Coordinates of C-alpha atoms in Angstrom, one line a residue:
Chain A
M1385 CA 28.9 -16.9 -25.3
K1386 CA 27.5 -19.2 -23.0
S1387 CA 29.7 -19.2 -21.2
V1388 CA 30.8 -15.2 -20.4
L1389 CA 26.7 -14.9 -19.3
G1390 CA 27.0 -18.7 -17.5
D1391 CA 29.7 -17.1 -15.4
R1392 CA 29.4 -19.0 -12.7
R1393 CA 31.0 -17.0 -9.9
A1394 CA 29.9 -13.9 -11.1
I1395 CA 26.0 -15.1 -11.2
A1396 CA 27.4 -16.1 -7.0
I1397 CA 28.3 -12.4 -7.0
L1398 CA 25.1 -11.4 -8.1
L1399 CA 22.3 -13.0 -6.5
G1400 CA 24.3 -14.7 -3.3
P1401 CA 23.9 -12.3 -1.3
A1402 CA 20.1 -11.3 -2.1
L1403 CA 19.3 -15.3 -1.5
A1404 CA 21.7 -15.7 1.8
V1405 CA 19.2 -12.6 3.4
Y1406 CA 15.6 -13.2 1.5
T1407 CA 16.7 -17.3 3.1
L1408 CA 16.5 -15.8 6.4
V1409 CA 14.0 -13.8 6.6
M1410 CA 12.0 -15.5 5.0
V1411 CA 12.1 -19.0 4.0
V1412 CA 14.0 -19.9 6.8
P1413 CA 10.3 -18.5 9.3
V1414 CA 8.1 -19.9 7.8
F1415 CA 9.1 -23.0 8.1
W1416 CA 10.4 -22.3 11.9
S1417 CA 6.8 -20.7 12.4
F1418 CA 4.8 -23.8 10.7
G1419 CA 7.5 -25.5 13.2
Y1420 CA 5.9 -22.9 15.8
T1421 CA 2.2 -23.9 15.4
F1422 CA 2.8 -27.5 17.1
V1423 CA 4.1 -26.0 20.4
K1424 CA 3.0 -23.9 23.0
G1425 CA 4.6 -21.0 25.1
N1426 CA 7.0 -18.4 23.6
P1427 CA 10.6 -17.6 23.8
L1428 CA 10.9 -16.2 27.4
E1429 CA 9.6 -18.5 28.8
G1430 CA 10.4 -21.0 26.7
F1431 CA 7.4 -23.9 24.4
R1432 CA 6.3 -27.1 25.1
F1433 CA 5.3 -29.4 22.3
A1434 CA 1.8 -29.4 21.7
G1435 CA 0.9 -32.2 18.7
I1436 CA -2.3 -30.8 17.2
D1437 CA -3.5 -28.5 20.6
N1438 CA -3.2 -25.7 18.4
F1439 CA -5.2 -26.6 14.8
V1440 CA -7.4 -27.8 17.0
R1441 CA -8.4 -24.9 18.9
L1442 CA -8.4 -22.8 15.2
F1443 CA -11.4 -25.0 14.6
S1444 CA -13.9 -24.7 18.1
D1445 CA -11.8 -21.0 18.5
P1446 CA -15.3 -18.4 18.6
D1447 CA -12.8 -15.6 17.9
I1448 CA -11.1 -16.9 15.4
G1449 CA -14.7 -17.4 13.0
A1450 CA -15.3 -13.8 13.9
A1451 CA -12.0 -12.6 13.0
L1452 CA -12.3 -14.8 9.3
G1453 CA -15.9 -12.8 8.8
F1454 CA -14.4 -10.0 9.5
T1455 CA -11.3 -10.3 7.1
I1456 CA -13.4 -11.8 4.6
K1457 CA -16.3 -9.7 4.9
Y1458 CA -13.6 -6.8 4.7
A1459 CA -12.0 -8.1 1.7
L1460 CA -14.7 -9.2 -0.8
I1461 CA -16.8 -5.1 0.2
M1462 CA -13.3 -3.2 -0.4
T1463 CA -12.0 -5.5 -3.5
I1464 CA -15.5 -4.6 -5.2
G1465 CA -15.2 -1.0 -3.8
Q1466 CA -11.9 -0.5 -4.9
V1467 CA -12.0 -2.5 -8.7
A1468 CA -15.3 -0.8 -8.8
V1469 CA -14.5 2.9 -7.3
G1470 CA -11.1 3.3 -9.6
Y1471 CA -12.8 1.8 -12.3
A1472 CA -15.3 4.0 -12.6
L1473 CA -12.2 7.0 -12.0
S1474 CA -10.6 6.2 -14.6
L1475 CA -12.8 6.3 -17.5
F1476 CA -14.3 9.2 -16.2
Y1477 CA -10.3 10.5 -16.3
I1478 CA -9.7 9.1 -19.4
F1479 CA -13.0 9.6 -21.7
V1480 CA -14.3 12.8 -19.4
L1481 CA -11.7 15.4 -18.0
R1482 CA -9.2 17.4 -20.7
R1483 CA -6.2 16.3 -19.8
F1484 CA -5.1 19.4 -18.0
T1485 CA -7.8 18.5 -15.6
S1486 CA -7.6 15.0 -16.1
A1487 CA -3.7 14.8 -14.5
L1488 CA -5.0 17.5 -11.7
I1489 CA -8.4 15.0 -10.2
R1490 CA -5.9 12.1 -10.8
T1491 CA -3.0 13.6 -8.8
L1492 CA -5.3 14.8 -6.0
V1493 CA -6.8 11.6 -5.8
F1494 CA -4.1 9.2 -5.6
F1495 CA -2.3 11.4 -2.8
P1496 CA -3.4 9.9 0.3
V1497 CA -2.6 6.3 -1.2
V1498 CA 0.9 7.7 0.1
V1499 CA -0.1 9.2 3.0
P1500 CA 1.4 7.1 6.5
T1501 CA -2.3 5.1 6.9
V1502 CA -1.3 5.5 11.4
A1503 CA -2.1 10.2 10.1
I1504 CA -4.9 9.1 7.8
A1505 CA -6.6 6.8 10.4
L1506 CA -6.3 9.2 13.5
L1507 CA -7.5 12.7 10.9
Y1508 CA -10.7 9.6 10.4
Q1509 CA -11.1 8.9 14.7
K1510 CA -11.5 13.3 15.1
I1511 CA -13.9 14.0 12.1
F1512 CA -16.4 10.0 13.1
Q1513 CA -15.8 11.4 16.4
S1514 CA -19.2 11.4 18.5
A1515 CA -17.9 12.2 21.7
P1516 CA -16.4 14.4 24.1
R1517 CA -17.7 16.2 21.1
D1518 CA -19.0 15.8 17.2
G1519 CA -16.2 15.3 14.3
I1520 CA -17.2 17.0 11.0
V1521 CA -19.9 14.3 9.3
N1522 CA -22.9 14.3 13.2
E1523 CA -22.4 17.6 13.1
L1524 CA -23.3 18.2 8.9
L1525 CA -26.1 15.2 10.3
V1526 CA -27.6 17.1 12.8
N1527 CA -27.5 20.3 10.4
V1528 CA -29.8 18.7 8.4
G1529 CA -31.5 17.2 10.7
L1530 CA -31.1 14.0 12.0
G1531 CA -29.3 12.8 15.1
S1532 CA -25.2 12.3 16.2
V1533 CA -24.0 8.6 15.0
D1534 CA -21.5 7.5 17.9
W1535 CA -20.5 6.0 15.1
L1536 CA -17.3 4.1 16.5
G1537 CA -18.4 2.6 19.4
Q1538 CA -21.1 0.9 17.3
S1539 CA -19.9 -2.8 15.6
D1540 CA -22.1 -1.6 12.2
T1541 CA -21.3 1.8 11.6
A1542 CA -17.7 1.2 12.3
F1543 CA -16.9 -1.3 9.6
I1544 CA -18.4 1.5 6.9
V1545 CA -16.1 3.8 8.7
I1546 CA -13.5 1.6 8.0
I1547 CA -14.6 0.9 4.0
I1548 CA -15.0 4.6 3.5
M1549 CA -12.0 5.4 5.5
D1550 CA -9.9 2.9 3.1
L1551 CA -11.4 3.7 -0.1
W1552 CA -11.0 7.0 0.4
R1553 CA -7.1 6.1 1.2
S1554 CA -6.6 3.2 -1.4
V1555 CA -9.1 4.5 -4.7
G1556 CA -7.2 6.4 -6.2
F1557 CA -4.7 4.1 -6.9
Y1558 CA -6.5 1.8 -8.8
A1559 CA -7.3 4.2 -10.4
V1560 CA -4.1 5.7 -12.1
L1561 CA -3.3 1.2 -12.4
L1562 CA -6.6 0.8 -14.4
F1563 CA -5.9 4.6 -16.4
A1564 CA -2.5 3.1 -16.9
G1565 CA -4.0 -0.4 -18.3
L1566 CA -6.8 1.8 -20.9
L1567 CA -4.6 3.4 -22.3
D1568 CA -3.5 0.0 -24.0
I1569 CA -6.6 0.5 -26.2
P1570 CA -5.7 1.4 -29.5
D1571 CA -7.7 4.9 -30.6
D1572 CA -8.1 3.4 -34.1
I1573 CA -10.6 0.5 -32.3
I1574 CA -12.2 3.3 -30.5
E1575 CA -12.6 5.0 -33.2
S1576 CA -13.9 2.6 -36.4
A1577 CA -16.4 1.5 -33.5
R1578 CA -17.6 5.3 -33.6
I1579 CA -17.3 5.3 -37.3
D1580 CA -19.6 1.7 -37.0
G1581 CA -22.1 3.3 -34.3
A1582 CA -21.2 2.6 -30.9
R1583 CA -22.2 5.7 -28.8
H1584 CA -21.8 5.9 -24.8
W1585 CA -23.3 3.2 -24.0
S1586 CA -22.6 0.7 -26.9
L1587 CA -19.4 1.5 -27.2
F1588 CA -18.1 1.4 -23.7
R1589 CA -20.1 -2.0 -23.4
H1590 CA -18.6 -3.8 -26.6
I1591 CA -15.9 -2.8 -26.5
I1592 CA -13.8 -0.8 -23.8
L1593 CA -15.3 -3.5 -20.5
P1594 CA -14.3 -6.5 -22.8
L1595 CA -10.9 -4.7 -23.7
S1596 CA -10.0 -3.7 -20.2
L1597 CA -10.7 -7.7 -18.8
P1598 CA -7.8 -8.5 -18.2
I1599 CA -6.3 -5.0 -16.6
L1600 CA -9.9 -5.0 -13.9
L1601 CA -8.8 -8.9 -13.4
A1602 CA -5.1 -7.5 -11.9
A1603 CA -6.5 -5.4 -10.0
T1604 CA -8.7 -8.0 -8.3
I1605 CA -5.8 -9.7 -8.3
F1606 CA -4.1 -7.0 -6.5
S1607 CA -6.4 -5.7 -4.3
I1608 CA -7.4 -8.9 -2.8
N1609 CA -4.0 -10.0 -2.0
G1610 CA -4.1 -6.5 -0.1
T1611 CA -7.4 -6.6 1.5
I1612 CA -6.4 -10.1 2.8
K1613 CA -3.7 -8.3 5.0
V1614 CA -5.1 -5.5 6.2
F1615 CA -3.5 -4.5 9.3
D1616 CA -2.7 -0.5 10.0
S1617 CA -5.4 1.0 8.9
V1618 CA -7.8 -1.1 11.2
L1619 CA -5.9 -0.9 14.4
A1620 CA -5.2 2.6 14.1
L1621 CA -8.9 3.3 13.7
T1622 CA -11.0 1.6 15.5
G1623 CA -8.0 -1.3 17.6
G1624 CA -10.2 -4.5 17.1
G1625 CA -13.2 -3.0 18.8
P1626 CA -15.7 -2.2 20.1
G1627 CA -15.6 -6.0 21.9
N1628 CA -13.2 -7.3 19.1
S1629 CA -15.3 -7.0 16.3
T1630 CA -13.3 -5.4 13.6
T1631 CA -10.1 -7.5 14.8
P1632 CA -9.5 -9.1 11.6
L1633 CA -6.8 -12.6 11.9
T1634 CA -3.8 -10.6 11.0
M1635 CA -5.1 -8.3 14.5
Y1636 CA -5.7 -11.4 16.1
M1637 CA -2.8 -13.7 15.3
W1638 CA -0.6 -10.0 16.8
R1639 CA -2.4 -10.4 19.4
T1640 CA -1.9 -13.3 20.6
A1641 CA 1.2 -13.7 20.2
F1642 CA 2.2 -9.9 21.6
A1643 CA -1.1 -9.5 24.5
F1644 CA -1.9 -12.8 25.2
S1645 CA 2.2 -14.2 24.5
D1646 CA 1.1 -17.4 22.9
Y1647 CA 4.2 -18.2 19.8
G1648 CA 1.9 -21.7 19.3
Y1649 CA -2.0 -20.4 17.8
G1650 CA 0.0 -17.2 16.1
S1651 CA 1.5 -19.4 14.2
T1652 CA -0.9 -21.2 13.7
I1653 CA -3.4 -18.2 12.8
A1654 CA -1.0 -16.6 10.6
L1655 CA 0.1 -20.4 8.4
L1656 CA -4.2 -20.0 7.6
L1657 CA -3.2 -16.2 7.0
T1658 CA -0.4 -16.9 4.7
I1659 CA -2.7 -20.4 3.0
M1660 CA -5.6 -17.9 2.6
C1661 CA -2.7 -15.4 0.7
F1662 CA -2.2 -18.8 -1.6
L1663 CA -5.7 -20.4 -3.1
V1664 CA -6.8 -17.1 -3.7
T1665 CA -3.9 -16.3 -5.9
L1666 CA -4.6 -20.0 -7.3
F1667 CA -7.7 -20.2 -7.8
I1668 CA -7.8 -16.5 -9.3
F1669 CA -4.9 -17.1 -11.6
R1670 CA -6.4 -20.6 -12.3
S1671 CA -10.1 -18.3 -13.8
A1672 CA -7.8 -15.9 -15.5
R1673 CA -5.9 -18.8 -18.0
R1674 CA -9.6 -20.4 -18.0
D1675 CA -11.2 -17.2 -19.5
N1676 CA -7.3 -16.6 -21.5
T1677 CA -8.1 -20.0 -23.9
V1678 CA -11.6 -20.2 -24.3
Chain B
M636 CA 1.1 -13.0 -16.3
T637 CA 2.0 -10.1 -13.3
A638 CA 4.5 -9.3 -15.7
L639 CA 2.9 -9.2 -18.6
I640 CA 1.7 -6.0 -16.5
A641 CA 4.0 -4.4 -15.4
E642 CA 5.5 -4.2 -18.1
N643 CA 2.9 -2.2 -19.8
V644 CA 2.0 0.0 -16.8
S645 CA 6.3 0.5 -16.7
T646 CA 6.8 1.8 -20.7
Q647 CA 3.5 3.7 -21.1
A648 CA 2.8 5.8 -19.1
P649 CA 3.9 9.0 -19.9
A650 CA 2.5 8.6 -23.3
P651 CA -0.3 11.3 -24.1
A652 CA -3.5 10.3 -22.7
P653 CA -5.6 9.4 -25.8
R654 CA -8.3 12.0 -27.6
P655 CA -11.6 9.9 -28.0
Q656 CA -14.3 12.1 -28.3
L657 CA -14.4 14.2 -31.1
R658 CA -14.3 17.7 -31.1
R659 CA -18.2 19.1 -31.3
R660 CA -18.6 22.7 -31.5
R661 CA -18.8 24.9 -28.4
S662 CA -22.4 25.6 -28.2
T663 CA -24.6 26.2 -26.1
R664 CA -26.0 23.0 -25.6
Y665 CA -22.2 21.7 -24.7
Y666 CA -21.7 24.5 -22.1
L667 CA -24.5 22.3 -20.5
G668 CA -23.7 19.1 -20.9
R669 CA -20.6 19.8 -19.2
I670 CA -22.0 21.4 -15.7
P671 CA -23.1 18.0 -14.5
V672 CA -18.9 17.0 -15.3
A673 CA -18.4 20.3 -13.3
L674 CA -20.5 19.8 -10.8
A675 CA -19.0 15.4 -10.4
I676 CA -15.2 17.7 -10.0
V677 CA -16.8 19.4 -7.5
V678 CA -17.7 16.2 -5.7
I679 CA -14.0 14.6 -6.0
L680 CA -12.1 18.0 -5.5
V681 CA -14.8 18.4 -2.0
I682 CA -13.8 14.6 -0.3
E683 CA -10.7 14.9 -1.9
I684 CA -9.1 18.5 0.1
Y685 CA -12.6 19.0 2.5
P686 CA -10.7 16.1 5.5
L687 CA -7.2 17.8 4.6
F688 CA -8.6 21.1 4.9
W689 CA -9.9 20.3 8.0
M690 CA -7.6 19.0 9.9
F691 CA -5.8 22.0 9.0
M692 CA -7.6 24.2 10.5
N693 CA -8.1 22.2 13.7
S694 CA -4.6 21.6 13.8
L695 CA -4.0 25.8 15.0
K696 CA -7.1 26.0 17.2
S697 CA -7.0 26.3 21.1
S698 CA -8.4 22.9 23.0
Q699 CA -11.0 25.4 24.8
E700 CA -11.8 25.7 21.0
F701 CA -12.9 23.2 20.7
I702 CA -14.7 23.2 23.1
S703 CA -17.1 26.1 22.8
A704 CA -17.5 26.0 18.5
P705 CA -18.8 23.8 16.2
S706 CA -15.4 22.1 14.1
W707 CA -16.0 23.3 10.7
W708 CA -15.5 27.4 12.3
L709 CA -12.7 28.5 10.9
P710 CA -9.7 28.6 14.2
Q711 CA -10.3 32.2 15.6
E712 CA -6.3 32.9 16.4
W713 CA -4.0 31.2 14.6
K714 CA -2.8 29.2 17.1
W715 CA 1.5 27.7 15.8
E716 CA 2.3 26.8 19.5
N717 CA 0.6 23.9 19.1
Y718 CA 2.8 23.2 16.6
A719 CA 6.0 23.2 18.9
S720 CA 4.1 21.2 20.9
A721 CA 3.2 18.3 19.0
W722 CA 7.6 18.4 18.5
E723 CA 7.5 18.3 22.2
Q724 CA 5.0 15.4 23.6
G725 CA 5.1 13.8 20.0
N726 CA 9.0 12.9 20.4
L727 CA 8.8 13.9 17.2
A728 CA 12.4 14.8 16.3
T729 CA 13.5 11.3 17.6
T730 CA 10.7 9.1 15.2
V731 CA 11.1 11.0 12.1
R732 CA 15.5 10.0 13.2
N733 CA 14.1 6.9 13.2
S734 CA 12.1 6.2 10.3
L735 CA 15.1 8.2 9.1
L736 CA 18.0 5.4 10.5
A737 CA 15.4 2.6 9.9
T738 CA 15.1 3.7 5.2
V739 CA 17.9 5.4 3.9
P740 CA 20.1 1.4 4.8
S741 CA 16.9 -0.5 4.3
L742 CA 16.3 0.9 1.5
A743 CA 20.1 1.1 0.0
L744 CA 20.8 -2.2 0.6
I745 CA 16.9 -3.4 -1.0
I746 CA 18.8 -1.5 -4.3
V747 CA 21.9 -2.9 -3.8
L748 CA 21.1 -6.9 -4.1
G749 CA 17.8 -6.8 -5.6
V750 CA 19.9 -5.5 -8.8
A751 CA 22.6 -7.2 -8.4
A752 CA 19.7 -10.4 -8.0
G753 CA 17.4 -9.4 -10.7
F754 CA 20.8 -9.0 -13.3
A755 CA 22.4 -12.2 -12.0
L756 CA 18.1 -14.4 -12.8
E757 CA 17.9 -12.2 -16.0
I758 CA 20.6 -11.2 -17.9
M759 CA 22.7 -14.6 -16.8
V760 CA 22.0 -18.1 -18.3
W761 CA 22.7 -20.9 -15.6
K762 CA 20.4 -24.0 -15.2
G763 CA 17.0 -23.8 -12.9
R764 CA 17.5 -19.5 -12.7
G765 CA 13.4 -20.2 -13.7
T766 CA 12.4 -22.1 -10.4
V767 CA 14.9 -19.9 -8.4
L768 CA 13.0 -16.7 -9.9
L769 CA 9.6 -17.9 -8.7
A770 CA 10.5 -19.3 -5.3
I771 CA 11.5 -16.0 -4.7
L772 CA 8.2 -15.2 -6.6
A773 CA 5.9 -16.8 -3.7
G774 CA 7.8 -14.5 -1.3
I775 CA 5.3 -11.3 -2.4
M776 CA 2.7 -13.7 -1.9
V777 CA 4.3 -14.2 2.1
P778 CA 1.5 -12.2 4.6
G779 CA 3.8 -10.3 7.5
Q780 CA 2.6 -11.8 10.0
M781 CA 4.6 -15.6 8.3
I782 CA 7.9 -14.4 9.3
L783 CA 7.1 -12.2 12.4
L784 CA 7.4 -14.4 15.6
P785 CA 10.5 -16.3 14.4
L786 CA 11.9 -13.6 13.8
F787 CA 11.6 -12.1 16.9
T788 CA 12.9 -15.2 18.6
I789 CA 15.8 -14.6 16.3
Y790 CA 17.0 -11.5 17.1
F791 CA 15.8 -11.7 21.0
N792 CA 18.3 -14.3 20.7
L793 CA 21.1 -12.2 19.0
H794 CA 20.5 -9.1 22.0
L795 CA 19.7 -7.1 19.0
T796 CA 15.9 -6.0 20.1
G797 CA 16.5 -2.6 22.0
T798 CA 18.1 -1.4 18.1
L799 CA 16.8 -0.7 15.3
W800 CA 18.2 -3.7 13.5
P801 CA 15.7 -5.8 13.4
L802 CA 13.4 -2.5 11.3
I803 CA 16.5 -2.6 8.7
I804 CA 16.8 -6.3 8.7
T805 CA 13.1 -7.1 8.3
Y806 CA 12.4 -4.0 5.9
V807 CA 15.7 -5.7 3.6
G808 CA 14.3 -9.8 2.8
H809 CA 10.8 -8.4 3.4
G810 CA 11.5 -6.1 -0.1
L811 CA 13.9 -8.7 -2.0
P812 CA 11.0 -10.6 -2.9
L813 CA 9.4 -8.0 -5.2
T814 CA 12.4 -5.1 -5.3
I815 CA 13.9 -8.3 -7.8
F816 CA 10.8 -9.3 -9.2
M817 CA 10.6 -5.8 -11.3
M818 CA 14.6 -5.3 -11.2
A819 CA 14.2 -8.6 -13.3
T820 CA 11.1 -7.5 -15.6
Y821 CA 13.0 -4.3 -16.9
F822 CA 16.2 -6.0 -17.4
R823 CA 14.3 -8.7 -19.3
A824 CA 13.5 -5.3 -22.3
I825 CA 17.9 -5.0 -22.5
P826 CA 18.5 -7.5 -25.1
R827 CA 21.2 -10.2 -24.4
E828 CA 23.9 -9.3 -27.0
I829 CA 25.1 -6.0 -25.4
F830 CA 26.4 -7.9 -22.7
E831 CA 27.8 -10.3 -24.4
A832 CA 29.3 -7.7 -26.7
S833 CA 31.2 -5.6 -24.5
T834 CA 32.3 -8.8 -23.1
I835 CA 34.2 -9.3 -26.9
D836 CA 35.4 -5.6 -26.4
G837 CA 37.4 -7.6 -23.2
A838 CA 34.6 -6.4 -19.4
S839 CA 34.1 -9.5 -17.4
I840 CA 31.0 -9.4 -16.9
L841 CA 31.4 -8.2 -13.0
R842 CA 32.4 -5.2 -14.8
S843 CA 29.2 -5.4 -17.4
F844 CA 27.0 -4.7 -15.3
F845 CA 28.5 -1.9 -13.0
S846 CA 29.1 -0.4 -16.1
I847 CA 26.2 -1.1 -18.7
G848 CA 23.4 -2.8 -17.2
F849 CA 23.1 -0.6 -14.0
P850 CA 23.7 3.0 -15.9
M851 CA 20.4 0.8 -18.5
V852 CA 18.3 0.4 -15.5
R853 CA 19.1 3.5 -13.2
N854 CA 15.4 5.0 -14.0
A855 CA 14.0 1.8 -13.0
V856 CA 16.2 1.8 -9.8
F857 CA 14.6 5.2 -8.9
T858 CA 11.1 3.9 -9.8
V859 CA 11.3 0.7 -7.2
A860 CA 13.1 3.4 -4.9
L861 CA 10.0 5.1 -3.9
V862 CA 8.2 1.7 -4.1
Q863 CA 10.4 -0.3 -1.5
F864 CA 10.2 4.6 0.1
F865 CA 6.4 4.0 1.3
L866 CA 6.4 0.8 1.5
I867 CA 9.1 0.8 4.2
W868 CA 8.2 4.6 5.3
N869 CA 4.5 3.3 5.9
D870 CA 5.3 0.3 8.2
L871 CA 3.4 -1.2 10.9
L872 CA 3.4 -3.7 11.4
F873 CA 7.3 -4.7 11.7
A874 CA 7.3 -0.7 14.0
I875 CA 5.8 -2.0 16.7
T876 CA 6.2 -5.9 16.7
F877 CA 10.0 -5.1 16.8
A878 CA 10.9 -1.1 17.5
N879 CA 8.3 -0.9 20.2
R880 CA 10.0 1.1 22.7
R881 CA 9.8 4.6 23.0
D882 CA 13.2 6.1 21.6
L883 CA 13.0 3.4 18.9
N884 CA 9.5 4.8 17.5
T885 CA 9.0 5.1 13.6
V886 CA 7.2 7.5 12.5
Q887 CA 4.0 6.1 12.4
A888 CA 4.3 4.4 16.2
G889 CA 5.1 7.3 17.5
L890 CA 2.2 8.7 16.3
L891 CA 0.4 5.5 17.2
N892 CA 1.2 5.9 20.6
F893 CA 0.8 9.9 20.8
S894 CA -2.9 9.5 19.7
G895 CA -2.9 7.2 22.8
E896 CA -1.0 9.4 25.2
Y897 CA -2.9 12.3 25.0
G898 CA -5.1 12.3 22.2
Q899 CA -7.9 12.1 23.9
L900 CA -6.7 15.2 26.1
D901 CA -5.4 17.8 23.6
Y902 CA -6.5 17.8 20.4
G903 CA -4.8 20.7 19.3
P904 CA -1.2 18.7 19.2
L905 CA -2.8 16.1 17.9
F906 CA -3.6 17.5 14.7
A907 CA -0.6 19.0 14.0
A908 CA 1.1 16.2 14.7
I909 CA -1.1 13.8 12.0
C910 CA -0.4 17.4 10.1
I911 CA 3.3 17.6 10.0
T912 CA 3.5 13.8 8.9
V913 CA 1.4 14.6 6.8
G914 CA 3.0 17.3 5.3
G915 CA 6.1 15.9 5.1
I916 CA 4.7 13.1 2.9
L917 CA 3.3 16.1 0.5
A918 CA 6.6 17.5 -0.3
L919 CA 7.8 14.7 -1.8
Y920 CA 5.0 13.8 -3.5
L921 CA 5.2 17.8 -4.6
F922 CA 7.7 17.7 -6.6
L923 CA 7.6 13.3 -7.9
N924 CA 4.2 12.5 -8.0
Q925 CA 4.1 11.1 -11.8
R926 CA 7.2 9.0 -11.2
I927 CA 5.4 7.3 -7.9
M928 CA 1.9 7.2 -9.7
Q929 CA 3.9 5.5 -11.9
G930 CA 5.8 3.1 -9.4
L931 CA 3.8 2.7 -8.0
A932 CA 1.4 1.2 -10.1
A933 CA 4.3 -0.9 -12.3
G934 CA 5.1 -2.1 -8.6
A935 CA 1.1 -3.1 -8.0
V936 CA 2.2 -6.8 -6.3
K937 CA 1.7 -5.3 -3.2
G938 CA -1.7 -4.5 -3.9

């Protein structure tokens, strides 16, 4: 029987095309891109060997420091926000709302997840606009007696707008993900804890929270892996500005390669980004494994 | 570990929500207790719906009204012409066509290649399949930036840059790892004996794949297709890199360029263009929201 499921010709026919495309579009370019880190130039003007110049530049470039700083700050705050707000929403869906309302709110809060990011970013540009006319947020602030704020004109308020927008855009997803995890907690465990006298806070603290740790961890992995690669929403909302104060690594890489036509340095930044993604994932998997064995 | 999660999510989603609260008597106190819940619901509704409502109202205002009246006022006269000029200036007919031309073939290829590969990696028994699966899984983590420049060079040298082919090829290659991973997870739930039985009945393994394996994961295929549809439709990085010419713009890239060209001058049509973009997705979402939520949660590795 093993021979039928091990039919080499069939395996080649089924797997071959996918593997070929994957190799040509993903594997080869990854190594090719690694090769670019040792050159300077672009396909139009040609390349010349640059040794480790790109790496030397990577460690002395102040813009890299700023971009890396923004990426890390954004990834940390967004991950905490997505998982915390998502978890709060999922608890709300499952323990507070009735079945119909819960489904309705869940569906509603999830909707922005599937809307094209540029559309949302442009909408938020208008919501937080200050010139030539105030947007809805500034109108509200003025009406309650506070002055209007130039939200996208200063780096720290621009950062706040990015966070608010991306939370609004993505939190429905994490709420549904965590909701699905909470559904897996067996009813009888919760029921017996109730009979033993566990109420609201103690029920949450001693039963529900520990049981939802695995899914919280999974959500954290997904979140970090996504937020480290943030690109489209920031590009469309602030364009990296004011100055380059809200430029993540991804956008700095894109600018370097296409605005300044420097493929070598662009690839070096991309490599840094890739290594960060791998390290974060490895780190989280490691700590997850340790948790499970204890 | 991710495999486990994907499985859980996909299998339990339609299960009814448990009702942990014991039924209480509906006294006045009960209704007083529900007031904070009602408030929370109202707050959520306002946060979710008001920005969209505000956007729709503003899409109907004349440019003069943006100057003379606060933005939260309802439009004095409903200016539906904004939609016509958005469609015209925003090049929307072209961008929607380009998005469809890039998305549909990519989706078809991803599904055909991904399902077959998932079958070969999960049902078929051969040495080294674990390693291959792991190598493909690693692709999920690789950021688009890492493959962008070599691909650009390749497409440039193959003279593909004036077409939508670079987008389609990139979407297929970049979408395959997640698709293969998800399909392998779904195939894992099907016992191998089914395929062994069908070969005893005289079917070749390829025949068993097409007439038994593929139909059995039909639902999963639909889910995976939905996930990939949104990833491709909402992609911006590849779209502005490989198809930045105006006549090649996809919906996302087109909207970005439209806002750069006209957004500072003419708010009504810009709001209308955003409304059209959001509205198209909303129409899809109204019909398929349960499947979409379930599917995206299952494909969550992508974050």
